[in-house]
N, CA and C of each residue as an Amber inpcrd file, in Angstrom:
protein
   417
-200.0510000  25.9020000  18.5010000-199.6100000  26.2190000  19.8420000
-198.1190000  26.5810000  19.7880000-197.9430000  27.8050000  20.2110000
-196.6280000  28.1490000  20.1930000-195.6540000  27.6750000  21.6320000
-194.0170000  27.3720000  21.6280000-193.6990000  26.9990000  22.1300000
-193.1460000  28.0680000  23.4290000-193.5090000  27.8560000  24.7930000
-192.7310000  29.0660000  25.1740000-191.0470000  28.9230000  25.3400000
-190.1530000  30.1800000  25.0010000-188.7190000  29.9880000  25.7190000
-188.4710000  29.4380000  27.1180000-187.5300000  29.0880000  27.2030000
-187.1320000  28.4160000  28.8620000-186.8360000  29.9640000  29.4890000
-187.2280000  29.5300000  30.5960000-186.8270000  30.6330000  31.8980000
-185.8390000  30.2480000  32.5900000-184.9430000  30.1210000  32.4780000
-183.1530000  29.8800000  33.8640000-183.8020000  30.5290000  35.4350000
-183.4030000  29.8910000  36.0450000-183.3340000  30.0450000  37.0300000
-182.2510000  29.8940000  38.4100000-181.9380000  30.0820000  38.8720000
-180.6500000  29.7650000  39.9240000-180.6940000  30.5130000  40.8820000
-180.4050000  30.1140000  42.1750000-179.6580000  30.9640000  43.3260000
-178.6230000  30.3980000  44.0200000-177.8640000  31.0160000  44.7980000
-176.9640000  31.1000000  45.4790000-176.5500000  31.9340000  46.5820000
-176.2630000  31.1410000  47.9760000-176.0790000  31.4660000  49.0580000
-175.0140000  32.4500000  49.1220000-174.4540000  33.3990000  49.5610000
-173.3800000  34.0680000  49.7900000-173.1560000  34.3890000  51.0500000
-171.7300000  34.3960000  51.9160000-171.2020000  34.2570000  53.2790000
-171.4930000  35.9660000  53.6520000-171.8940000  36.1350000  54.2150000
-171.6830000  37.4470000  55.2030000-170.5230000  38.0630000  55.6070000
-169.2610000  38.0420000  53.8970000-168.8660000  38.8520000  53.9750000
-168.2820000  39.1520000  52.7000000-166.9210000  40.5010000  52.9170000
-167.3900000  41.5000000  51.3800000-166.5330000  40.3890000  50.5640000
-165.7610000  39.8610000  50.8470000-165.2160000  39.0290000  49.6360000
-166.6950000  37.8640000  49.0270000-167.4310000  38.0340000  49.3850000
-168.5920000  37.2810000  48.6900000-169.1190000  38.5560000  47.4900000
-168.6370000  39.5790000  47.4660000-168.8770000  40.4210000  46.3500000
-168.2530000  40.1850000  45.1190000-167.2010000  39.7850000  45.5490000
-166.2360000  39.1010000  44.0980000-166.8230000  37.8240000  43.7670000
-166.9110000  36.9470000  44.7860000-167.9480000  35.3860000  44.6060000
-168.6710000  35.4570000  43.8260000-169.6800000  36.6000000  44.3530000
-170.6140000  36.3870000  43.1740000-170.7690000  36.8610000  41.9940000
-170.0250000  38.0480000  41.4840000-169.4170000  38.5380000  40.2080000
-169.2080000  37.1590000  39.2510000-168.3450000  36.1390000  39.9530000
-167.2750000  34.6110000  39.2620000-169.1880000  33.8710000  39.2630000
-170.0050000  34.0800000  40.0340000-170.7970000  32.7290000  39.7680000
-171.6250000  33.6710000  38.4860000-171.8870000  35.0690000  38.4490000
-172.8420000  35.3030000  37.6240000-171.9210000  35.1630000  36.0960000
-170.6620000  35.6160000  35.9280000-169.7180000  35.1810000  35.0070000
-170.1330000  33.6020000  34.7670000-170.1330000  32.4710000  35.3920000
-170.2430000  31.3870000  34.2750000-171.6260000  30.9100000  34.7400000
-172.4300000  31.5720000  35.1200000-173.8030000  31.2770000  34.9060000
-174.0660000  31.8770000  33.5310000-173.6750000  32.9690000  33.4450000
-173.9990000  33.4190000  32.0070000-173.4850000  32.9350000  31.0770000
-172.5770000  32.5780000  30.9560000-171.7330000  31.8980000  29.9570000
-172.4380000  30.5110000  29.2600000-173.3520000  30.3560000  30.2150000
-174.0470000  29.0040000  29.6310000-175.7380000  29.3440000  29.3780000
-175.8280000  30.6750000  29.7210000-177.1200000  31.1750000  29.7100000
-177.0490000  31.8940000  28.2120000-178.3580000  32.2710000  27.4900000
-178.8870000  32.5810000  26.4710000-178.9310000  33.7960000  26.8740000
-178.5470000  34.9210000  27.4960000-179.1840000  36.3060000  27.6640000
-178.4120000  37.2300000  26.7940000-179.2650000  37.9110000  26.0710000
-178.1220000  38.6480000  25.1070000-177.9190000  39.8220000  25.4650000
-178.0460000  40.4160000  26.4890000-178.0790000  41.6880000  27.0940000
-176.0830000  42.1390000  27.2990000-176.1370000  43.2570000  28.1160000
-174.8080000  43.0290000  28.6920000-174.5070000  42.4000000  29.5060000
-173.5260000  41.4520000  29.5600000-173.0720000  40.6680000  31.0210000
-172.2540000  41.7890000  31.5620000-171.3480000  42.7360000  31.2220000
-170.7840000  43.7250000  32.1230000-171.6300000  44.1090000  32.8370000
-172.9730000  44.5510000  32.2270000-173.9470000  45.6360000  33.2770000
-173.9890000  44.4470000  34.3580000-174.7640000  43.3020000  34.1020000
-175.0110000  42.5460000  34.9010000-174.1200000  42.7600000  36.2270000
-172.9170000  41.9850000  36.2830000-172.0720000  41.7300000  36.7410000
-171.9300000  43.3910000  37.3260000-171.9840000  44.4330000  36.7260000
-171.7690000  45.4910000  38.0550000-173.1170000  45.2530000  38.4650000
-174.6390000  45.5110000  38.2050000-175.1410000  45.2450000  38.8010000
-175.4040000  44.8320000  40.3860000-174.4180000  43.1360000  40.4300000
-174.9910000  42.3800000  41.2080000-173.7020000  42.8700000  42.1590000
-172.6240000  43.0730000  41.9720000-171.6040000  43.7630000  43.0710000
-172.2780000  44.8710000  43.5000000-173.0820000  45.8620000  43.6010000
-173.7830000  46.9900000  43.5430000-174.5540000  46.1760000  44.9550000
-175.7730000  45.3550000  44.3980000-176.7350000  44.9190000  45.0930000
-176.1660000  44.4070000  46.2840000-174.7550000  43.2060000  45.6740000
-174.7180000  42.7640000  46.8110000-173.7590000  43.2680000  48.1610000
-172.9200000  44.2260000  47.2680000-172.1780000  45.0720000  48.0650000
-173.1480000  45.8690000  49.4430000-174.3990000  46.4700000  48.5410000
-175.4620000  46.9530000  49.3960000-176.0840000  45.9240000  50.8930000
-176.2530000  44.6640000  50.5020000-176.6860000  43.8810000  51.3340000
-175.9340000  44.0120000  52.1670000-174.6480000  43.5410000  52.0020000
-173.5280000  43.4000000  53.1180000-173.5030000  45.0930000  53.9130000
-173.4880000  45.5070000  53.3830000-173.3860000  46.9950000  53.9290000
-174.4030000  47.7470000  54.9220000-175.0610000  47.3380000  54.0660000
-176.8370000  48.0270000  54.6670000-177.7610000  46.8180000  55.3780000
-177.2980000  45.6420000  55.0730000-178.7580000  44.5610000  55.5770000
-178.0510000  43.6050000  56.6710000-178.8150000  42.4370000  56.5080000
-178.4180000  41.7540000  57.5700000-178.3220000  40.2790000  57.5660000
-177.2880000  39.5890000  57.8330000-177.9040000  38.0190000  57.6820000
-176.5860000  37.7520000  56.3930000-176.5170000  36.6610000  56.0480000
-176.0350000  35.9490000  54.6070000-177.0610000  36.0670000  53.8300000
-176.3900000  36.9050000  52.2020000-177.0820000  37.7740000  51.0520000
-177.5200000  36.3110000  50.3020000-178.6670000  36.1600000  49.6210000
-178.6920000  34.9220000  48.5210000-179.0930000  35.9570000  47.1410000
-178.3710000  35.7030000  46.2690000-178.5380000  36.0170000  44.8410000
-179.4780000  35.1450000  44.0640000-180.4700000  35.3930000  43.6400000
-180.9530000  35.0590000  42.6010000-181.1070000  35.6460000  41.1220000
-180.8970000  34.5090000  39.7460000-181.1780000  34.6700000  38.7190000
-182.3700000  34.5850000  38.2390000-182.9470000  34.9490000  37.3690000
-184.1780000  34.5310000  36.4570000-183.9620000  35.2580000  34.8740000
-184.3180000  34.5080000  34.1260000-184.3340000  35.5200000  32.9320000
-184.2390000  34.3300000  31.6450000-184.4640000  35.2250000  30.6570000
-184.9600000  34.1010000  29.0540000-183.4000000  35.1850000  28.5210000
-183.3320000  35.3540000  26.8820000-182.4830000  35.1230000  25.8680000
-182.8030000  36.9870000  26.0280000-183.8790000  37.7220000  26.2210000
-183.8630000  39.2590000  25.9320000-183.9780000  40.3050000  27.4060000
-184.1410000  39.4890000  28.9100000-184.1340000  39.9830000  30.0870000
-183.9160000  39.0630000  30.4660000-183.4220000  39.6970000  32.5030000
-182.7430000  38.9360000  33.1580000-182.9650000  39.8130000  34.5120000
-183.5420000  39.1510000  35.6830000-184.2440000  39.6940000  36.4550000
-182.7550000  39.3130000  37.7070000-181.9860000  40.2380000  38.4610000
-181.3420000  39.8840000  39.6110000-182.1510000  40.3280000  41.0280000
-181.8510000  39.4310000  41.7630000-182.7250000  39.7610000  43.1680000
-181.6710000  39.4020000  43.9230000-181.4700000  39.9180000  45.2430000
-180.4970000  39.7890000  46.3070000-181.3080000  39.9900000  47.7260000
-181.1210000  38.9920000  47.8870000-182.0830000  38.8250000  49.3810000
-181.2400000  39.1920000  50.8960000-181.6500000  39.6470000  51.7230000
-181.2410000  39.7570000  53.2800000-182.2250000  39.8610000  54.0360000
-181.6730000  39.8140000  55.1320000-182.6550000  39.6170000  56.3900000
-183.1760000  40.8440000  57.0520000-182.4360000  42.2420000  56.3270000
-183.2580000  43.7080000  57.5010000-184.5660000  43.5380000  56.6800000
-185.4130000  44.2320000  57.0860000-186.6290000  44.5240000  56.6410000
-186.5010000  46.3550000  56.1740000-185.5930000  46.4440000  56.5160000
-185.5740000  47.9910000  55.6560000-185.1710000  48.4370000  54.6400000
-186.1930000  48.8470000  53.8130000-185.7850000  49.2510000  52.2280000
-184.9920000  50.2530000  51.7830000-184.1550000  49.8320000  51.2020000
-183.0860000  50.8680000  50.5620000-183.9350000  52.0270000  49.9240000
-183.2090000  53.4600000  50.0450000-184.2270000  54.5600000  49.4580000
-182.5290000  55.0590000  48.5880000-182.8800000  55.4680000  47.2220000
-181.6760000  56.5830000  47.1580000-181.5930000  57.5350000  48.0420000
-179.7080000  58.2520000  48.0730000-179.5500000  58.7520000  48.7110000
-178.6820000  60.1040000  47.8640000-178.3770000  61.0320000  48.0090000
-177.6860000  61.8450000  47.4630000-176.3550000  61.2880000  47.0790000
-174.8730000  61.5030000  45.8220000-174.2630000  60.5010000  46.0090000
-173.1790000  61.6220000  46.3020000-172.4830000  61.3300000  46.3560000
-171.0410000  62.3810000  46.8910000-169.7820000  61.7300000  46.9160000
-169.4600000  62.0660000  47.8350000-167.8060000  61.7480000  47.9100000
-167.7040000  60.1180000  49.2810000-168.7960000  60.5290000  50.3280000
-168.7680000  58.8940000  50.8450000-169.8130000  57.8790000  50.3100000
-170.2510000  58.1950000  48.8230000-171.1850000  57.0920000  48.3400000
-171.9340000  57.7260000  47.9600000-173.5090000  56.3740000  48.1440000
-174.4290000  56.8770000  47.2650000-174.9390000  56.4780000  46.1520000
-174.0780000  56.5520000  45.0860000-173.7760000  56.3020000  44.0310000
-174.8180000  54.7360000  43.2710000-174.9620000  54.0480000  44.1930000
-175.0740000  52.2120000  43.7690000-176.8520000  52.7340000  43.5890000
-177.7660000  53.1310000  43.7540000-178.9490000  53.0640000  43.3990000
-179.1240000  53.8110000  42.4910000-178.3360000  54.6820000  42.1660000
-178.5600000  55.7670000  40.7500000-177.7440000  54.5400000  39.6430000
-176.8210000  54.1870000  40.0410000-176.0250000  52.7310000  39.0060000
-177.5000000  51.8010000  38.1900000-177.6780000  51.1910000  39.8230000
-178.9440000  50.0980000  39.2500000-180.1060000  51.3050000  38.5950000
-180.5690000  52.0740000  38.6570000-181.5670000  52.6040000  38.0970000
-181.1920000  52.7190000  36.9560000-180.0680000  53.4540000  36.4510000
-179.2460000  53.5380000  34.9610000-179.3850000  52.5830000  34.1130000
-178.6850000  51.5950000  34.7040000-178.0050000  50.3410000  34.1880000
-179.3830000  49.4510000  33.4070000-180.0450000  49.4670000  34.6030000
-181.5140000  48.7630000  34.4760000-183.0340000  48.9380000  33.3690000
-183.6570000  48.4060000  32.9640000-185.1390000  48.7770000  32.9200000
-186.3010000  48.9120000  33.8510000-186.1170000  48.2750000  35.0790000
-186.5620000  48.5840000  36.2260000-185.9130000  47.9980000  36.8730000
-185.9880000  48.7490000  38.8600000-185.9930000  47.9440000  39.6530000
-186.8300000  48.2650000  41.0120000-186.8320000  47.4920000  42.0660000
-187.4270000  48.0040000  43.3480000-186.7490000  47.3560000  44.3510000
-188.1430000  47.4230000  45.5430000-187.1480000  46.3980000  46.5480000
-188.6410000  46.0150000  47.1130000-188.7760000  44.8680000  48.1190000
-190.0370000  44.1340000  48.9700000-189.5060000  43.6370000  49.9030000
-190.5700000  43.6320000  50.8100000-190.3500000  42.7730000  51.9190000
-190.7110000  41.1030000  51.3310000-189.6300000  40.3340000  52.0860000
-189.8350000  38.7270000  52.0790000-189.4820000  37.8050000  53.4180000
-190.2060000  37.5300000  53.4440000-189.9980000  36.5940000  55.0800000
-189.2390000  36.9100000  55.6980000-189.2840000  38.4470000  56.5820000
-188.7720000  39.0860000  57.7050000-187.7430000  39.3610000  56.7850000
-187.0960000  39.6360000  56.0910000-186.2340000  40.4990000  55.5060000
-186.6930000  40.9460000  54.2050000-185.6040000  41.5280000  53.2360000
-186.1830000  42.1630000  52.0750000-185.4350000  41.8050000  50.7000000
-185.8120000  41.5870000  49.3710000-185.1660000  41.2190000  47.8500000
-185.1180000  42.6510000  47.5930000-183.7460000  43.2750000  47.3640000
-183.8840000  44.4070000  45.8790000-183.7590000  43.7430000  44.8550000
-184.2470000  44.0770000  43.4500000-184.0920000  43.2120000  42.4440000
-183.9800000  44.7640000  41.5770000-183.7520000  43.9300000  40.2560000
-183.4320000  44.3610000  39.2660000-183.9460000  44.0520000  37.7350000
-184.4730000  44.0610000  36.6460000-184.5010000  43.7340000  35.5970000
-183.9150000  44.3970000  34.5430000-182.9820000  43.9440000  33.4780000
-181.8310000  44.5810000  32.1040000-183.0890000  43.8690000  31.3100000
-182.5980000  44.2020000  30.3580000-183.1340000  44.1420000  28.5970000
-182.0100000  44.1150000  27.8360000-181.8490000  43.1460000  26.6920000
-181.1150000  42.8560000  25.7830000-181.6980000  44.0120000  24.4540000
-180.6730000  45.0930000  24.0860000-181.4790000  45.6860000  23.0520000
-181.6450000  44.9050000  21.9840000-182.9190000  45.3160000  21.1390000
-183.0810000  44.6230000  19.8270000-182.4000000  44.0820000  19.1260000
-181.5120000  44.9710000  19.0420000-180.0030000  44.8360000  18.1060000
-179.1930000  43.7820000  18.7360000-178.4940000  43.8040000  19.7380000
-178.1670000  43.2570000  20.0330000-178.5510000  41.7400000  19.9830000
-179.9070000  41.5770000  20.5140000-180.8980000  40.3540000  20.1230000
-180.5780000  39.8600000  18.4780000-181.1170000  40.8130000  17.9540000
-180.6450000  40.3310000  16.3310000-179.2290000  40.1520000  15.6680000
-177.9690000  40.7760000  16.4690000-176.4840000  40.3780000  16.1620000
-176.4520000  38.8220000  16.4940000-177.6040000  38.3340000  18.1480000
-177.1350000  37.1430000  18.0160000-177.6770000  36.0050000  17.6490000
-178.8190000  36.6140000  17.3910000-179.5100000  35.3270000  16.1660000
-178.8580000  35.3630000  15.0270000-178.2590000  36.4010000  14.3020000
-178.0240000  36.2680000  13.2470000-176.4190000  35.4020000  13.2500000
-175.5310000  35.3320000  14.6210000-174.3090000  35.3790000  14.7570000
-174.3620000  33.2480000  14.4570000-176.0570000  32.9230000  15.6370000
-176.2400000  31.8660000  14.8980000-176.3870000  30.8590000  13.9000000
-177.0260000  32.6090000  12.8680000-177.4150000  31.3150000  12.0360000
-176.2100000  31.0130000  10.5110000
């Protein structure tokens, strides 16, 4: 019987407003720091300013961030209260830009409805290599 890896998990409330974009940049910074994910923490971290910048912008309510993820992915979700799903938009000179980011950045993402409001989420991948610099950095 093989053993499975641990799954991390965490969330966190964020205030309904934009300085909670930097907040949560600092919590995903030393959440990771103690987390196993070998991916990029830069992507991450723009990532979740992206998402949560979006919430505040576009949704409604106080944003909650959630983590999930093992040692080779790492799933971000950012919750609010509109029920309307973000669509890309063309990006230009007043924006735009943040759903072509997460699509880039990412291996997938989407968005759902959740109890009268909606999660965009996200999932990264740690490349192989990378994976194997840090087993090997272990052993």
């Amino acid at each position: 019987m093989s053993k499975q890896p641990p799954v991390y998990d965490v969330e966190f409330s964020l205030a309904a407003a934009y300085t909670s974009v930097a907040e949560a940049r600092r919590y995903v910074r030393g959440t990771l720091a103690v987390w196993p994910f070998a991916g990029c923490h830069d992507d991450v971290e723009l990532v979740v300013s992206e998402l949560v910048g979006n919430a505040l912008r576009h949704g409604r309510g106080r944003p909650v961030l959630r983590l999930s993820g093992m040692r080779d992915w790492l799933r971000v979700e950012v919750l609010d209260d509109s029920e309307v799903l973000p669509q890309p938009r063309s990006s230009g000179a007043d924006g735009g830009w943040g759903l072509h980011l997460i699509e880039r950045l990412s291996a997938t993402w989407g968005a759902d409805h959740r109890d009268g409001g909606k999660a965009v989420w996200c999932e990264l991948q740690a490349t192989p290599n990378v994976i194997m610099g840090v087993a090997e950095a272990a052993a």
